[in-house]
C-alpha atoms as an extended CHARMM CRD file, in Angstrom:
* protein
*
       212  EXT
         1         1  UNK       CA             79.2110000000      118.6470000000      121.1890000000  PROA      1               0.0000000000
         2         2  UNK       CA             81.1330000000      115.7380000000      121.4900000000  PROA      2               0.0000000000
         3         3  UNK       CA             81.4070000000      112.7320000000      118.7320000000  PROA      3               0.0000000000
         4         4  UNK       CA             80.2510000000      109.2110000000      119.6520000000  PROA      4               0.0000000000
         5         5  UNK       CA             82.9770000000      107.1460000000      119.8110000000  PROA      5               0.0000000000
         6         6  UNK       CA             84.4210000000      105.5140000000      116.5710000000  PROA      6               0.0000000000
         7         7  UNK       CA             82.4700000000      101.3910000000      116.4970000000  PROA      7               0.0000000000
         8         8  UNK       CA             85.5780000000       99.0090000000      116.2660000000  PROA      8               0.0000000000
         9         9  UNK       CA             86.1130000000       95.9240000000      115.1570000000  PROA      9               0.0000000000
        10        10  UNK       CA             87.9440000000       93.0960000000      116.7150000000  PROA      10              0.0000000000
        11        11  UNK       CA             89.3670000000       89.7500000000      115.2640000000  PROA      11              0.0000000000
        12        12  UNK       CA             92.0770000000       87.7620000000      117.4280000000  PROA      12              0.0000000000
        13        13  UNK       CA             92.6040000000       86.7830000000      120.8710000000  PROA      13              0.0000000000
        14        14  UNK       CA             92.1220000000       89.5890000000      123.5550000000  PROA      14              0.0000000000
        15        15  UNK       CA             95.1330000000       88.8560000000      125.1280000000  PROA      15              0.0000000000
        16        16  UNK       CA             97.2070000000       89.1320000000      122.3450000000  PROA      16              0.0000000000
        17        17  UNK       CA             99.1450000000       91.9690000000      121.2830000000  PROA      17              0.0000000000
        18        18  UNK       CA             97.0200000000       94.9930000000      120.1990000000  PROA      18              0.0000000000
        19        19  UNK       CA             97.1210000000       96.2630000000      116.4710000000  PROA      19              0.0000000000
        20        20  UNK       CA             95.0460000000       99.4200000000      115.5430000000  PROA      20              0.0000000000
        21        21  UNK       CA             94.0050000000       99.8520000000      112.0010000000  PROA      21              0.0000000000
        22        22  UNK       CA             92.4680000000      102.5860000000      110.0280000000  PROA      22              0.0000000000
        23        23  UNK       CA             91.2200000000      102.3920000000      106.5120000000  PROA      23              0.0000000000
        24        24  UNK       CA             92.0600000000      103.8980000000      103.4520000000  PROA      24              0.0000000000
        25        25  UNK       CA             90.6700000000      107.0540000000      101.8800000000  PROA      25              0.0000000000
        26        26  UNK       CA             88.0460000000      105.2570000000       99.5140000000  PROA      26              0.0000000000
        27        27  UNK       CA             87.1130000000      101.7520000000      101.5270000000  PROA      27              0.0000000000
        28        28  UNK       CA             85.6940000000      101.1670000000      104.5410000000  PROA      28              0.0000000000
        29        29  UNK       CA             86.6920000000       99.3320000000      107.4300000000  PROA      29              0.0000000000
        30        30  UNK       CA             85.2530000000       95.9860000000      106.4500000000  PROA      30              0.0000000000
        31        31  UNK       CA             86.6740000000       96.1210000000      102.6540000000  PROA      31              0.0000000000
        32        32  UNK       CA             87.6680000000       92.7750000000      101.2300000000  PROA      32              0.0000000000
        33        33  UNK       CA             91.1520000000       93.4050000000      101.9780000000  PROA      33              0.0000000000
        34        34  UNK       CA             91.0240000000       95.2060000000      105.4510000000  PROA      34              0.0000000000
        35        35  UNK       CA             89.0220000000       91.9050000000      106.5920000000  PROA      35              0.0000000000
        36        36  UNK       CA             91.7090000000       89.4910000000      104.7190000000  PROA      36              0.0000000000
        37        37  UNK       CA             94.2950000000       90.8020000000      106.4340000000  PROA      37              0.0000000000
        38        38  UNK       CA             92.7330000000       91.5090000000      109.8370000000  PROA      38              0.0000000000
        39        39  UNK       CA             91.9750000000       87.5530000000      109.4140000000  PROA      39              0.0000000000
        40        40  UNK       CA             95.1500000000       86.7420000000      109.0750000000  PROA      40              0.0000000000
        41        41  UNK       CA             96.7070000000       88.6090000000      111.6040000000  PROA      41              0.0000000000
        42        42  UNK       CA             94.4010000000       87.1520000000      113.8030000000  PROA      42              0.0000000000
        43        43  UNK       CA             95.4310000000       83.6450000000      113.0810000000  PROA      43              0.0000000000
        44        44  UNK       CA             98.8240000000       84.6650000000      114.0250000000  PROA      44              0.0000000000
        45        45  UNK       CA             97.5150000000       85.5700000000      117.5360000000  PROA      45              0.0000000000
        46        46  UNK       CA             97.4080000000       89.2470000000      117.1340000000  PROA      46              0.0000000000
        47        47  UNK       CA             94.6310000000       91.1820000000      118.5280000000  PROA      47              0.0000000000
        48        48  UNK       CA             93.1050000000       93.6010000000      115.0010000000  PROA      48              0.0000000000
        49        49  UNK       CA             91.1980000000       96.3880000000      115.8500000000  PROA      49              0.0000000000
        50        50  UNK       CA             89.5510000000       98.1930000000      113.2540000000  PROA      50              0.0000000000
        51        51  UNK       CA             87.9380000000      101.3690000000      113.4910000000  PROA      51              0.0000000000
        52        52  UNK       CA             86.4460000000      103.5760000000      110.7760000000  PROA      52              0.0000000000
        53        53  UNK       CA             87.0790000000      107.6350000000      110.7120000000  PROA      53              0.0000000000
        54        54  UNK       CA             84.4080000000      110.0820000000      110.8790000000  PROA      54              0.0000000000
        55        55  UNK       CA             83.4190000000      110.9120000000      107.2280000000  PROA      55              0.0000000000
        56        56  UNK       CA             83.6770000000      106.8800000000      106.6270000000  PROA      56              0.0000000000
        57        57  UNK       CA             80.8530000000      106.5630000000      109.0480000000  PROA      57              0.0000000000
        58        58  UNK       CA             78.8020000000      109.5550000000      107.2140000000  PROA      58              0.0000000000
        59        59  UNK       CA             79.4850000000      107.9250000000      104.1630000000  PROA      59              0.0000000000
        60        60  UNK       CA             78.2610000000      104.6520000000      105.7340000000  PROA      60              0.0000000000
        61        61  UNK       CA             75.1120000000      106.1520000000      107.2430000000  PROA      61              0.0000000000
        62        62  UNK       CA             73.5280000000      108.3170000000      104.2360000000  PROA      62              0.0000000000
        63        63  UNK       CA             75.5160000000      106.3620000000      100.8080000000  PROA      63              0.0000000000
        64        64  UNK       CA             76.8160000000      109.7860000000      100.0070000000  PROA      64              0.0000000000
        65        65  UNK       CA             80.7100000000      109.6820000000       98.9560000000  PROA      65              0.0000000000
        66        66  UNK       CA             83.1330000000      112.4050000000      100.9290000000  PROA      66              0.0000000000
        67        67  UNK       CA             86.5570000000      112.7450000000      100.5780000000  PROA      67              0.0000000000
        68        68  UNK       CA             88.2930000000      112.7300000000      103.9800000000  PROA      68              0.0000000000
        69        69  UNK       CA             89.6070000000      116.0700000000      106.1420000000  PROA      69              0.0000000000
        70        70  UNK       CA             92.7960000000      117.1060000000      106.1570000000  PROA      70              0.0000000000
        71        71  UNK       CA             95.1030000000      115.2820000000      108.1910000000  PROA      71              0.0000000000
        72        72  UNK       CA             94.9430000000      117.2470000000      111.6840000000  PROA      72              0.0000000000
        73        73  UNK       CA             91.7030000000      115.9230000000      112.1770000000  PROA      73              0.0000000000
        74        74  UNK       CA             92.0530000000      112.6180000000      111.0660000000  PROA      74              0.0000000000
        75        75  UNK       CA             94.9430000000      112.2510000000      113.5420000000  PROA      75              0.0000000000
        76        76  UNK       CA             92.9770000000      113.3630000000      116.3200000000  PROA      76              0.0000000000
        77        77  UNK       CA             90.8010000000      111.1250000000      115.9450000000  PROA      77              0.0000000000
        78        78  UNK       CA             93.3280000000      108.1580000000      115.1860000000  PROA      78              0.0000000000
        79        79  UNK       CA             94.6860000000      109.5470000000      118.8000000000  PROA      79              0.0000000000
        80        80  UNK       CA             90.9240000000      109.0710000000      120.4900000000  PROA      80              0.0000000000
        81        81  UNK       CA             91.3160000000      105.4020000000      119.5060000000  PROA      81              0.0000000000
        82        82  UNK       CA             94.4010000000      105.2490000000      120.5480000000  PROA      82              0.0000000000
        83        83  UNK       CA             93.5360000000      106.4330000000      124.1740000000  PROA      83              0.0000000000
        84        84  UNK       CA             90.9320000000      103.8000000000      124.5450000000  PROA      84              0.0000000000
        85        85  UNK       CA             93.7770000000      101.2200000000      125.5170000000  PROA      85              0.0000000000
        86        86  UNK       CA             95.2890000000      102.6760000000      128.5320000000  PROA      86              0.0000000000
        87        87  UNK       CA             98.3260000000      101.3240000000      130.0440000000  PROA      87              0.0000000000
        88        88  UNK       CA             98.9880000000       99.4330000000      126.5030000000  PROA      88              0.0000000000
        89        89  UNK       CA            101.6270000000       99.9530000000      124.2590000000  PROA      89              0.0000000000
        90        90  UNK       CA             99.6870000000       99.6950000000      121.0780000000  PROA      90              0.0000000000
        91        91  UNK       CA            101.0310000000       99.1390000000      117.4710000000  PROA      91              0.0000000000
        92        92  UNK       CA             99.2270000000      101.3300000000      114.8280000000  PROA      92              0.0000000000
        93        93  UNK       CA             98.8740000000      101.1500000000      111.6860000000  PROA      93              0.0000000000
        94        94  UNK       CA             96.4710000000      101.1070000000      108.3030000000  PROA      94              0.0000000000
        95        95  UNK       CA             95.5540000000      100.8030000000      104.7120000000  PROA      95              0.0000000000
        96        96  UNK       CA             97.4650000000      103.1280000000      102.4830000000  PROA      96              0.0000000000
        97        97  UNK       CA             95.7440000000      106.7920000000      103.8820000000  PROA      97              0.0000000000
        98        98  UNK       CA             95.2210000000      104.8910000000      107.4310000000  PROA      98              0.0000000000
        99        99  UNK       CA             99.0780000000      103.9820000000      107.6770000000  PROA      99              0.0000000000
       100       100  UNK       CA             99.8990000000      107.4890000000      106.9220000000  PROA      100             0.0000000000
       101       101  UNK       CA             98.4080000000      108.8890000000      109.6110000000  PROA      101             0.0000000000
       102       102  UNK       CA             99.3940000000      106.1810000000      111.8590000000  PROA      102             0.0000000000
       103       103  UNK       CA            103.0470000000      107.4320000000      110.4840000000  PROA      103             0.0000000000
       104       104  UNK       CA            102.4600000000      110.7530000000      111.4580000000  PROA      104             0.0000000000
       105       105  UNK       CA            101.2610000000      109.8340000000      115.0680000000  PROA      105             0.0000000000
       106       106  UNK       CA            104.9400000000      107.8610000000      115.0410000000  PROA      106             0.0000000000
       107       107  UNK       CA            106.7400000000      110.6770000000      114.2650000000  PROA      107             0.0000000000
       108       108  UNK       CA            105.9020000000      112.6650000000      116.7890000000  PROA      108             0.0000000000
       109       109  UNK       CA            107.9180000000      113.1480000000      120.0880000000  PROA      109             0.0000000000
       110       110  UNK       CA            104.8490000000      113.9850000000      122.3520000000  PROA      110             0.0000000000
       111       111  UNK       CA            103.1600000000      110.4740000000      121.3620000000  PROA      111             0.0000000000
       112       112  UNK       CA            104.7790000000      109.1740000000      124.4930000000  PROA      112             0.0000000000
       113       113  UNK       CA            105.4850000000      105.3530000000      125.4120000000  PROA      113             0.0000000000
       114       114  UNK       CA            101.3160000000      104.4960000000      124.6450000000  PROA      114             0.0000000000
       115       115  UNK       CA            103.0230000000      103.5080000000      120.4410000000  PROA      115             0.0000000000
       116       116  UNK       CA            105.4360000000       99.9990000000      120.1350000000  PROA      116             0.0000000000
       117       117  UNK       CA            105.2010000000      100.6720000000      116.8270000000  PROA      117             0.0000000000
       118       118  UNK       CA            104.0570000000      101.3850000000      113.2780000000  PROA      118             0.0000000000
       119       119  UNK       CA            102.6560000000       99.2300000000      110.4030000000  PROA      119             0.0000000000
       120       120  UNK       CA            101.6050000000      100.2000000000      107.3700000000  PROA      120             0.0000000000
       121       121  UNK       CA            100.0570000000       97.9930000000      104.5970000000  PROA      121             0.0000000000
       122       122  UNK       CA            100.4360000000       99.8080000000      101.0920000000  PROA      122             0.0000000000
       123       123  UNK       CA            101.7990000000      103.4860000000      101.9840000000  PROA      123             0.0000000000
       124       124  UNK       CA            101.4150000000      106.1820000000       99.8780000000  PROA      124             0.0000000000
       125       125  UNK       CA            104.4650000000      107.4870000000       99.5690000000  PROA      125             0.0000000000
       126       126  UNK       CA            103.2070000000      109.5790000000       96.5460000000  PROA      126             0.0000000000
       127       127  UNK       CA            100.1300000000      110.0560000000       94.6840000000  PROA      127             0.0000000000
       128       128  UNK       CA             99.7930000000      107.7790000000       91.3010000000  PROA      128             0.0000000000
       129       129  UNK       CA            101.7740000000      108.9840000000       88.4130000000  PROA      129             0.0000000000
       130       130  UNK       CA            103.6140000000      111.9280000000       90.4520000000  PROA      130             0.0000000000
       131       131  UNK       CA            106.5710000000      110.4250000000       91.6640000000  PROA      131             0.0000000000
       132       132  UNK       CA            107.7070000000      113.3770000000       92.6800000000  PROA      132             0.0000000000
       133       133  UNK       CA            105.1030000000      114.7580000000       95.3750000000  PROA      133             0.0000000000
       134       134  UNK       CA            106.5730000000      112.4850000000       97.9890000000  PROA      134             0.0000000000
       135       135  UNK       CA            105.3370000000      112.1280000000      101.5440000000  PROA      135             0.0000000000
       136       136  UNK       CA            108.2790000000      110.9560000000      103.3730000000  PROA      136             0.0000000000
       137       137  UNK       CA            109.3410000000      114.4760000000      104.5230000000  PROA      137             0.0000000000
       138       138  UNK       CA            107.9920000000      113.2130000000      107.8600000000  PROA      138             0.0000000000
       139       139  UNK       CA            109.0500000000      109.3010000000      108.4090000000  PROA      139             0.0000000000
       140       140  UNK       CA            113.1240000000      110.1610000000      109.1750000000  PROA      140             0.0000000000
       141       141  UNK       CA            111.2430000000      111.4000000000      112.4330000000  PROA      141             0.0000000000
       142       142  UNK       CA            109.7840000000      108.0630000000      113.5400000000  PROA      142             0.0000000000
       143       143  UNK       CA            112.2020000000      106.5320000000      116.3370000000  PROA      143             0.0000000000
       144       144  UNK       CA            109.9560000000      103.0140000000      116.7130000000  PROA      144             0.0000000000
       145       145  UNK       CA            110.0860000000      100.4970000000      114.9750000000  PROA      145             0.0000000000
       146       146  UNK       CA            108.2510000000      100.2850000000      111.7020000000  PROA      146             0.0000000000
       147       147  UNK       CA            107.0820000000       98.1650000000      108.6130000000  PROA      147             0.0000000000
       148       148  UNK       CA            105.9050000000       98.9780000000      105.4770000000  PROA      148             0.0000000000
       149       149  UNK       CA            104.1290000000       96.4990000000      103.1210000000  PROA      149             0.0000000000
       150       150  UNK       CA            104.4620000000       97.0580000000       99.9300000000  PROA      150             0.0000000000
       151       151  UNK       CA            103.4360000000       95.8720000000       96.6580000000  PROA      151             0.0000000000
       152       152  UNK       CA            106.5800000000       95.4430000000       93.9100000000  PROA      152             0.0000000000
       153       153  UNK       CA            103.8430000000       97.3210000000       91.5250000000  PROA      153             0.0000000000
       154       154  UNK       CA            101.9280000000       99.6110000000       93.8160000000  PROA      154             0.0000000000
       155       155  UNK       CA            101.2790000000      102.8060000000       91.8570000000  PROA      155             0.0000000000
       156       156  UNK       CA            101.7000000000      104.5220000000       95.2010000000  PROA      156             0.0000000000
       157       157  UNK       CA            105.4170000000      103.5830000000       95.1800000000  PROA      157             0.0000000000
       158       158  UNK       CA            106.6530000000      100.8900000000       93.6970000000  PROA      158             0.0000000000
       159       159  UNK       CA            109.9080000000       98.9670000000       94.1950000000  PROA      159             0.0000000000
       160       160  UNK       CA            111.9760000000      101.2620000000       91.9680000000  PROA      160             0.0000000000
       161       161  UNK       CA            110.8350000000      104.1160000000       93.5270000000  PROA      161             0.0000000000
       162       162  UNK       CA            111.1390000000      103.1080000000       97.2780000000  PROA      162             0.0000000000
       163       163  UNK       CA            114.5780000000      101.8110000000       96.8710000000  PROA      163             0.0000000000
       164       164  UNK       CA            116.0370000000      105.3230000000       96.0590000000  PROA      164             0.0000000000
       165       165  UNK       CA            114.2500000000      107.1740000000       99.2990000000  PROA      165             0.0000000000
       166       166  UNK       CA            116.3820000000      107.2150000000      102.7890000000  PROA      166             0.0000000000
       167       167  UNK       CA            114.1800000000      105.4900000000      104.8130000000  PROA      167             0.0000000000
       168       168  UNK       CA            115.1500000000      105.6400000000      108.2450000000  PROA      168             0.0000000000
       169       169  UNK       CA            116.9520000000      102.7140000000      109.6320000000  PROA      169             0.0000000000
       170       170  UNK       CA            114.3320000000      101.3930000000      112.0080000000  PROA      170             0.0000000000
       171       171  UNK       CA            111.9810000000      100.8460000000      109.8230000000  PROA      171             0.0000000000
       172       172  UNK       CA            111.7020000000       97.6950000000      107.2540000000  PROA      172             0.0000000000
       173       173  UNK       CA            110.2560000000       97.2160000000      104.2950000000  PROA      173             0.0000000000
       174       174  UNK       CA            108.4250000000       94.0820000000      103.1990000000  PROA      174             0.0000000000
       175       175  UNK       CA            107.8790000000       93.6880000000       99.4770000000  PROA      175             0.0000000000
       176       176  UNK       CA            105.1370000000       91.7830000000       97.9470000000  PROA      176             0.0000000000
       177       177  UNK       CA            105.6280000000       89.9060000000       95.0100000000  PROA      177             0.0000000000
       178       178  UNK       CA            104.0130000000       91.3460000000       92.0640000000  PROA      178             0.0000000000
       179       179  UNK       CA            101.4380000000       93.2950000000       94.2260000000  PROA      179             0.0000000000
       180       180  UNK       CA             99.4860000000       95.9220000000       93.9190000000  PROA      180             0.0000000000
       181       181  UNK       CA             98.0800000000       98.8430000000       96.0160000000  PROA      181             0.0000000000
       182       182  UNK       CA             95.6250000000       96.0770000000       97.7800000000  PROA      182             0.0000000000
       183       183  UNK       CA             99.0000000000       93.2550000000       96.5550000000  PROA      183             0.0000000000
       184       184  UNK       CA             97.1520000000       91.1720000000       94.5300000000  PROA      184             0.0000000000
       185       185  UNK       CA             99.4960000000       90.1660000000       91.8000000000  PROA      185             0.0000000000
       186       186  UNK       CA             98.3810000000       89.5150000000       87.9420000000  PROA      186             0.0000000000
       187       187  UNK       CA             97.7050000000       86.1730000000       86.7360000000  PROA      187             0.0000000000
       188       188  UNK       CA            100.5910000000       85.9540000000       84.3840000000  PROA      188             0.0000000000
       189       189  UNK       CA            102.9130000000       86.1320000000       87.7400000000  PROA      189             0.0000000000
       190       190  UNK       CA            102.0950000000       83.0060000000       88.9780000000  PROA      190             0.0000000000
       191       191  UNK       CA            101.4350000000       83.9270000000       92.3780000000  PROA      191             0.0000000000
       192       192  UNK       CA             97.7490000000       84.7380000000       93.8630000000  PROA      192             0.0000000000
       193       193  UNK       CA             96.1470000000       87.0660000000       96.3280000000  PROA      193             0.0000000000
       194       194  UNK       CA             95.8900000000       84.7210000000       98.7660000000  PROA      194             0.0000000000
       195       195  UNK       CA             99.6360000000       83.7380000000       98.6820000000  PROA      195             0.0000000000
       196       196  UNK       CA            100.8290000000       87.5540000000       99.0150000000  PROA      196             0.0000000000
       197       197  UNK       CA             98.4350000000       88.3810000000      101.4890000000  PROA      197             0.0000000000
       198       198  UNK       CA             99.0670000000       85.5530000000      103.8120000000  PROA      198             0.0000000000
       199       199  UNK       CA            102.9950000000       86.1860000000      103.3670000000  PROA      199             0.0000000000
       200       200  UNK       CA            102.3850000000       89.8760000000      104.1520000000  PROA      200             0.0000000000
       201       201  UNK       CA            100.1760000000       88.9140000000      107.8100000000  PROA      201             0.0000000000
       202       202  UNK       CA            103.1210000000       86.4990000000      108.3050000000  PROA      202             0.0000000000
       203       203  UNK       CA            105.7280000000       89.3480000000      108.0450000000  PROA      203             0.0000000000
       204       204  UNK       CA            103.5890000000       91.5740000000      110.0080000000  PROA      204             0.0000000000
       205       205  UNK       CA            102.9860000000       89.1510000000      112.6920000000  PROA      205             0.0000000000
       206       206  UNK       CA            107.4780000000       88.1290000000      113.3270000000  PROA      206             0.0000000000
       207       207  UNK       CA            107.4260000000       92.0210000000      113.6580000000  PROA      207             0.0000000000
       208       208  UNK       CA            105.1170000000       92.4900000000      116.0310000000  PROA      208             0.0000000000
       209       209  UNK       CA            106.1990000000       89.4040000000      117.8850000000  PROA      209             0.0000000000
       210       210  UNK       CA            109.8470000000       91.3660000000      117.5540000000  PROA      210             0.0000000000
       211       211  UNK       CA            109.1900000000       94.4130000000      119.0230000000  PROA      211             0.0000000000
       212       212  UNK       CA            106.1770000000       93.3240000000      120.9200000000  PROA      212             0.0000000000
């Protein structure tokens, strides 16, 4: 039997360029900071589409929490979205487990031209407190061009960390000051939410215009 297709969710002008987002592991598609950002992209003229994987709409439906598949299928399904823009070279992209997919759709050669590129907003590049149990074993791989968000303090790699992986060349990383996984900086920084979040939609929007 065949799934129903994933519900999306659109902010921004339809003729603007496309940006697919996924979630991450724990929130859903309209979390506080999947809508700030999809807001503010929007104001920038891109076109945000959201869309929510399979166990997110269980979860939804019945209020019971379930961690998500493993990755094959959560790609797949990443790729269903993907095909429902024919004839449009679509960025992709996502929250933390979202833009690691997304990454893994990017790095591979069959994806064809249907990708301009990838965008990830908080990547895990490691689970918290195991620096060591990287995943970047996959990213040399991606040949379009790419941007990662990332908070200075994200537990999921922070600055110190990031700065000693060999990231491939194509693909830029934007640091927010302060920030956390969702970068939101503390208090005693001096900055706010709203100042790194609008900075990061800013620096996601001059990369899509770049490479749009």
């Amino acid at each position: 039997m065949t799934s129903a297709p994933a519900p999306l969710l659109h902010d921004g002008p339809a003729d603007g360029p496309v940006l697919l987002l996924a979630h991450g592991a724990g929130a859903p598609m309209d979390s506080d900071f999947m809508t700030d950002m999809a807001g503010l992209l929007a104001g920038f003229g891109i076109q945000v589409v959201r869309f929510e994987f399979a166990y997110m709409q269980a979860r939804r439906a019945d209020g019971k929490r379930r961690p998500p598949p493993r990755m094959p299928g959560l790609i797949e399904e990443f790729r269903r979205v993907i095909s429902r823009f024919p004839d449009t070279a679509v960025f992709i992209g996502g929250k933390s487990m979202g833009g690691r997919v997304a990454s893994m759709i990017a790095a591979d050669p069959q994806s064809g031209t249907d990708i301009a590129g990838l965008v990830c907003l908080g990547y895990p590049f490691h689970p918290p407190g195991k620096p060591d149990s990287l995943r970047t074993q996959h990213l040399p791989e991606i040949k379009r061009p790419a941007l990662i968000v990332q908070g200075e303090r994200d537990p999921f790699g922070n600055k110190d960390d990031v700065s000693g992986y060999n990231l491939p060349e194509n693909m830029q990383v934007f640091w927010s000051a302060f920030g956390n996984h969702d970068l939101a900086p503390p208090k005693r920084s001096g900055r706010t939410v709203e100042e790194n979040r609008g900075a990061a939609a800013k620096a996601v929007a001059d990369f899509i215009s770049a490479n749009a």
